C-alpha cells in the first residue's frame, strides 16, 4: 500500500482528495494537516510514502513547508497542489525539492496515477510540463548557468551522462531503459547515483541541470 499524507487548509478539499485516493486499492491516506506548520509533525507521526501539499496556505505555505520537509532524514517525496500551472511559487517549490505538481482540477484517475509514479521514485511531470519548467528557469543568466551546470556534470561517467540527457527529455525509467538497452532497475540505480553526485533532490532538478548545460542541444 502507498501511504499518502494530505496537507491543505480547506477541509472540503482534504475530504475530496482522501475520497479520490482511497478509491484506489493500493493507496491509503494515513493522515492530514491543515497548514504547512503541521507538515513535518504529520510526516514524523504518519510516515507517508508521498506528501500531497497545497502551495498556498495561511501561516506557513507549501513552499516553506517543502523546504522544511527536505531537511528531514529520508524525506518523502512532495507533490505540490496548485490552481495555476505557471504559478511562480510552483517553480520555487520545485527548486526547493518538490517532486512535481498537480493542478487542483486534475482528473481523479490522473491524480491516483501521479501518486503511484512519485511513490515509485520518479517525477510525475510530463515531458511537456518539464520543458516548460526548464524554459522558465533558463530565461535568466544563461551563460553563467551553462558554465556552472557543465562544471557540475563534469564528474559523471559516460553512461551517467547519457541517463542525465534522457532524464532531461522527461523520459521515464522504462523509456530510458528501452533507449539505452538497460533494464529499468539498472536505470533506476543510475538515476539514484546521479542525484547523489549532483547533489540534487529529484529528477526535475537533474533535467534543469541538463538543459542549463546545453545537453538538449
mmCIF file of C-alpha atoms in Angstrom:
data_model
loop_
_atom_site.group_PDB
_atom_site.id
_atom_site.type_symbol
_atom_site.label_atom_id
_atom_site.label_comp_id
_atom_site.label_asym_id
_atom_site.label_seq_id
_atom_site.Cartn_x
_atom_site.Cartn_y
_atom_site.Cartn_z
ATOM 1 C CA UNK A 1 0.000 0.000 0.000
ATOM 2 C CA UNK A 2 1.134 3.535 -0.803
ATOM 3 C CA UNK A 3 0.832 5.732 2.281
ATOM 4 C CA UNK A 4 -0.275 9.285 1.386
ATOM 5 C CA UNK A 5 -0.389 12.409 3.551
ATOM 6 C CA UNK A 6 -2.734 15.250 2.526
ATOM 7 C CA UNK A 7 -1.942 18.839 3.544
ATOM 8 C CA UNK A 8 -4.464 21.558 2.639
ATOM 9 C CA UNK A 9 -6.094 24.350 4.610
ATOM 10 C CA UNK A 10 -9.583 23.568 3.267
ATOM 11 C CA UNK A 11 -11.350 20.671 4.991
ATOM 12 C CA UNK A 12 -13.564 20.074 1.961
ATOM 13 C CA UNK A 13 -10.550 19.754 -0.334
ATOM 14 C CA UNK A 14 -8.855 17.331 2.060
ATOM 15 C CA UNK A 15 -12.002 15.221 2.205
ATOM 16 C CA UNK A 16 -12.260 15.173 -1.585
ATOM 17 C CA UNK A 17 -8.614 14.196 -2.021
ATOM 18 C CA UNK A 18 -8.958 11.445 0.578
ATOM 19 C CA UNK A 19 -12.007 10.053 -1.204
ATOM 20 C CA UNK A 20 -10.242 10.058 -4.582
ATOM 21 C CA UNK A 21 -7.027 8.496 -3.315
ATOM 22 C CA UNK A 22 -8.698 5.818 -1.234
ATOM 23 C CA UNK A 23 -10.834 4.786 -4.190
ATOM 24 C CA UNK A 24 -7.639 3.079 -5.386
ATOM 25 C CA UNK A 25 -6.926 -0.287 -3.798
ATOM 26 C CA UNK A 26 -3.206 0.406 -3.454
ATOM 27 C CA UNK A 27 -3.375 3.842 -1.759
ATOM 28 C CA UNK A 28 -4.350 4.784 1.780
ATOM 29 C CA UNK A 29 -4.397 8.251 3.356
ATOM 30 C CA UNK A 30 -2.555 7.912 6.653
ATOM 31 C CA UNK A 31 -3.007 11.486 7.840
ATOM 32 C CA UNK A 32 -3.931 15.098 7.165
ATOM 33 C CA UNK A 33 -2.734 18.559 8.167
ATOM 34 C CA UNK A 34 -4.394 21.936 7.639
ATOM 35 C CA UNK A 35 -1.256 24.032 7.066
ATOM 36 C CA UNK A 36 2.473 23.849 6.465
ATOM 37 C CA UNK A 37 3.241 24.134 10.174
ATOM 38 C CA UNK A 38 1.789 20.690 10.699
ATOM 39 C CA UNK A 39 3.561 19.056 7.751
ATOM 40 C CA UNK A 40 6.785 17.968 9.451
ATOM 41 C CA UNK A 41 4.992 16.770 12.591
ATOM 42 C CA UNK A 42 2.481 14.806 10.479
ATOM 43 C CA UNK A 43 5.297 13.201 8.474
ATOM 44 C CA UNK A 44 7.084 12.104 11.643
ATOM 45 C CA UNK A 45 3.846 10.747 13.049
ATOM 46 C CA UNK A 46 2.398 9.072 9.948
ATOM 47 C CA UNK A 47 5.490 8.010 7.929
ATOM 48 C CA UNK A 48 3.937 8.619 4.495
ATOM 49 C CA UNK A 49 5.386 7.455 1.173
ATOM 50 C CA UNK A 50 4.090 10.585 -0.600
ATOM 51 C CA UNK A 51 3.020 14.035 0.614
ATOM 52 C CA UNK A 52 0.326 15.893 -1.330
ATOM 53 C CA UNK A 53 0.631 19.570 -0.341
ATOM 54 C CA UNK A 54 -1.275 22.720 -1.233
ATOM 55 C CA UNK A 55 1.036 25.564 -2.252
ATOM 56 C CA UNK A 56 -0.986 28.423 -0.743
ATOM 57 C CA UNK A 57 -1.923 28.117 2.902
ATOM 58 C CA UNK A 58 -2.074 30.528 5.872
ATOM 59 C CA UNK A 59 0.746 30.758 8.411
ATOM 60 C CA UNK A 60 3.276 28.506 6.600
ATOM 61 C CA UNK A 61 2.759 27.960 2.875
ATOM 62 C CA UNK A 62 3.611 24.890 0.822
ATOM 63 C CA UNK A 63 6.897 26.373 -0.369
ATOM 64 C CA UNK A 64 8.325 26.883 3.123
ATOM 65 C CA UNK A 65 6.885 23.568 4.246
ATOM 66 C CA UNK A 66 8.593 21.770 1.343
ATOM 67 C CA UNK A 67 11.937 23.254 2.378
ATOM 68 C CA UNK A 68 11.323 22.022 5.939
ATOM 69 C CA UNK A 69 10.382 18.546 4.714
ATOM 70 C CA UNK A 70 13.534 18.271 2.586
ATOM 71 C CA UNK A 71 15.639 18.857 5.706
ATOM 72 C CA UNK A 72 14.312 15.686 7.328
ATOM 73 C CA UNK A 73 16.310 12.466 7.269
ATOM 74 C CA UNK A 74 14.998 10.343 4.388
ATOM 75 C CA UNK A 75 12.201 12.789 3.469
ATOM 76 C CA UNK A 76 9.198 11.533 1.495
ATOM 77 C CA UNK A 77 8.573 12.974 -1.986
ATOM 78 C CA UNK A 78 6.358 16.056 -2.070
ATOM 79 C CA UNK A 79 3.775 16.755 -4.761
ATOM 80 C CA UNK A 80 2.519 20.333 -4.849
ATOM 81 C CA UNK A 81 -1.140 21.170 -5.453
ATOM 82 C CA UNK A 82 -1.817 24.447 -7.233
ATOM 83 C CA UNK A 83 -4.529 26.324 -9.074
ATOM 84 C CA UNK A 84 -2.228 27.755 -11.782
ATOM 85 C CA UNK A 85 0.219 25.651 -13.786
ATOM 86 C CA UNK A 86 2.600 28.590 -14.268
ATOM 87 C CA UNK A 87 2.471 29.908 -10.729
ATOM 88 C CA UNK A 88 5.900 31.252 -9.730
ATOM 89 C CA UNK A 89 5.507 29.617 -6.317
ATOM 90 C CA UNK A 90 5.449 26.239 -8.061
ATOM 91 C CA UNK A 91 8.789 26.884 -9.776
ATOM 92 C CA UNK A 92 10.291 27.903 -6.460
ATOM 93 C CA UNK A 93 8.861 24.806 -4.792
ATOM 94 C CA UNK A 94 10.462 22.564 -7.411
ATOM 95 C CA UNK A 95 13.770 24.293 -6.807
ATOM 96 C CA UNK A 96 13.277 23.654 -3.104
ATOM 97 C CA UNK A 97 12.919 19.938 -3.768
ATOM 98 C CA UNK A 98 9.273 19.157 -4.585
ATOM 99 C CA UNK A 99 8.922 16.197 -6.922
ATOM 100 C CA UNK A 100 6.255 17.728 -9.101
ATOM 101 C CA UNK A 101 2.914 19.413 -9.070
ATOM 102 C CA UNK A 102 -0.721 18.787 -9.853
ATOM 103 C CA UNK A 103 -3.477 21.187 -10.744
ATOM 104 C CA UNK A 104 -6.452 21.068 -8.407
ATOM 105 C CA UNK A 105 -8.686 20.232 -11.352
ATOM 106 C CA UNK A 106 -6.607 17.167 -12.286
ATOM 107 C CA UNK A 107 -8.947 14.274 -13.161
ATOM 108 C CA UNK A 108 -9.178 11.681 -10.357
ATOM 109 C CA UNK A 109 -7.563 8.863 -12.336
ATOM 110 C CA UNK A 110 -4.610 11.086 -13.226
ATOM 111 C CA UNK A 111 -4.235 12.125 -9.591
ATOM 112 C CA UNK A 112 -4.115 8.500 -8.487
ATOM 113 C CA UNK A 113 -1.602 7.590 -11.196
ATOM 114 C CA UNK A 114 0.589 10.574 -10.307
ATOM 115 C CA UNK A 115 0.771 9.396 -6.684
ATOM 116 C CA UNK A 116 1.811 5.935 -7.879
ATOM 117 C CA UNK A 117 4.504 7.353 -10.149
ATOM 118 C CA UNK A 118 6.008 9.558 -7.446
ATOM 119 C CA UNK A 119 5.877 6.742 -4.875
ATOM 120 C CA UNK A 120 7.897 4.598 -7.295
ATOM 121 C CA UNK A 121 10.703 7.165 -7.207
ATOM 122 C CA UNK A 122 10.049 9.012 -10.451
ATOM 123 C CA UNK A 123 8.948 12.543 -11.230
ATOM 124 C CA UNK A 124 5.291 12.861 -12.145
ATOM 125 C CA UNK A 125 5.911 15.740 -14.541
ATOM 126 C CA UNK A 126 5.039 15.037 -18.143
ATOM 127 C CA UNK A 127 7.660 15.834 -20.822
ATOM 128 C CA UNK A 128 5.700 18.897 -21.977
ATOM 129 C CA UNK A 129 5.459 20.294 -18.450
ATOM 130 C CA UNK A 130 9.146 19.544 -17.845
ATOM 131 C CA UNK A 131 10.103 21.509 -20.950
ATOM 132 C CA UNK A 132 8.017 24.492 -19.803
ATOM 133 C CA UNK A 133 9.606 24.468 -16.371
ATOM 134 C CA UNK A 134 13.087 24.187 -17.839
ATOM 135 C CA UNK A 135 12.401 27.069 -20.209
ATOM 136 C CA UNK A 136 11.216 29.179 -17.283
ATOM 137 C CA UNK A 137 14.394 28.553 -15.300
ATOM 138 C CA UNK A 138 16.619 29.119 -18.317
ATOM 139 C CA UNK A 139 15.411 32.620 -19.134
ATOM 140 C CA UNK A 140 17.795 34.367 -16.737
ATOM 141 C CA UNK A 141 21.614 34.382 -16.843
ATOM 142 C CA UNK A 142 22.054 31.600 -19.392
ATOM 143 C CA UNK A 143 25.875 31.802 -19.942
ATOM 144 C CA UNK A 144 26.678 31.712 -16.234
ATOM 145 C CA UNK A 145 24.143 28.930 -15.637
ATOM 146 C CA UNK A 146 25.600 26.873 -18.505
ATOM 147 C CA UNK A 147 29.138 27.177 -17.180
ATOM 148 C CA UNK A 148 28.078 26.200 -13.669
ATOM 149 C CA UNK A 149 25.968 23.277 -14.910
ATOM 150 C CA UNK A 150 28.765 21.899 -17.097
ATOM 151 C CA UNK A 151 31.155 22.019 -14.153
ATOM 152 C CA UNK A 152 28.700 20.044 -12.010
ATOM 153 C CA UNK A 153 28.252 17.415 -14.745
ATOM 154 C CA UNK A 154 31.987 17.017 -15.402
ATOM 155 C CA UNK A 155 32.435 14.089 -12.993
ATOM 156 C CA UNK A 156 29.677 11.956 -14.496
ATOM 157 C CA UNK A 157 30.586 8.740 -16.287
ATOM 158 C CA UNK A 158 29.630 8.452 -19.984
ATOM 159 C CA UNK A 159 26.649 6.240 -19.092
ATOM 160 C CA UNK A 160 25.520 8.577 -16.322
ATOM 161 C CA UNK A 161 25.706 11.470 -18.772
ATOM 162 C CA UNK A 162 23.516 9.550 -21.224
ATOM 163 C CA UNK A 163 20.964 8.906 -18.481
ATOM 164 C CA UNK A 164 21.125 12.585 -17.497
ATOM 165 C CA UNK A 165 20.294 13.595 -21.078
ATOM 166 C CA UNK A 166 17.326 11.210 -21.157
ATOM 167 C CA UNK A 167 16.020 12.496 -17.816
ATOM 168 C CA UNK A 168 16.335 15.997 -19.280
ATOM 169 C CA UNK A 169 13.979 14.921 -22.038
ATOM 170 C CA UNK A 170 11.372 13.982 -19.459
ATOM 171 C CA UNK A 171 11.578 10.252 -20.077
ATOM 172 C CA UNK A 172 10.620 7.620 -17.521
ATOM 173 C CA UNK A 173 12.965 4.871 -16.308
ATOM 174 C CA UNK A 174 11.253 2.370 -18.603
ATOM 175 C CA UNK A 175 11.661 4.657 -21.618
ATOM 176 C CA UNK A 176 15.309 5.339 -20.781
ATOM 177 C CA UNK A 177 15.945 1.610 -20.392
ATOM 178 C CA UNK A 178 14.488 0.918 -23.822
ATOM 179 C CA UNK A 179 16.553 3.708 -25.388
ATOM 180 C CA UNK A 180 19.848 2.667 -23.762
ATOM 181 C CA UNK A 181 19.153 -1.089 -23.771
ATOM 182 C CA UNK A 182 19.324 -1.313 -19.968
ATOM 183 C CA UNK A 183 16.879 -2.832 -17.515
ATOM 184 C CA UNK A 184 14.577 -0.489 -15.641
ATOM 185 C CA UNK A 185 16.313 -1.462 -12.382
ATOM 186 C CA UNK A 186 19.702 -0.517 -13.840
ATOM 187 C CA UNK A 187 18.371 2.843 -14.974
ATOM 188 C CA UNK A 188 16.891 3.468 -11.537
ATOM 189 C CA UNK A 189 20.314 2.778 -9.998
ATOM 190 C CA UNK A 190 21.944 5.232 -12.427
ATOM 191 C CA UNK A 191 19.368 7.900 -11.547
ATOM 192 C CA UNK A 192 19.961 7.369 -7.828
ATOM 193 C CA UNK A 193 23.707 7.872 -8.359
ATOM 194 C CA UNK A 194 23.002 10.995 -10.397
ATOM 195 C CA UNK A 195 21.042 12.530 -7.530
ATOM 196 C CA UNK A 196 23.908 11.861 -5.113
ATOM 197 C CA UNK A 197 26.695 13.011 -7.448
ATOM 198 C CA UNK A 198 24.906 16.186 -8.484
ATOM 199 C CA UNK A 199 23.622 16.985 -5.004
ATOM 200 C CA UNK A 200 20.023 17.411 -6.160
ATOM 201 C CA UNK A 201 16.742 16.256 -4.673
ATOM 202 C CA UNK A 202 14.931 14.776 -7.665
ATOM 203 C CA UNK A 203 14.683 14.183 -11.410
ATOM 204 C CA UNK A 204 13.255 17.615 -12.113
ATOM 205 C CA UNK A 205 16.436 19.243 -10.851
ATOM 206 C CA UNK A 206 18.525 16.822 -12.940
ATOM 207 C CA UNK A 207 16.510 17.868 -16.004
ATOM 208 C CA UNK A 208 17.094 21.545 -15.255
ATOM 209 C CA UNK A 209 20.856 20.955 -14.966
ATOM 210 C CA UNK A 210 20.880 19.021 -18.251
ATOM 211 C CA UNK A 211 19.123 21.865 -20.002
ATOM 212 C CA UNK A 212 21.315 24.546 -18.427
ATOM 213 C CA UNK A 213 24.402 22.647 -19.613
ATOM 214 C CA UNK A 214 23.050 22.589 -23.142
ATOM 215 C CA UNK A 215 22.773 18.788 -23.312
ATOM 216 C CA UNK A 216 19.455 19.070 -25.107
ATOM 217 C CA UNK A 217 21.246 20.894 -27.915
#
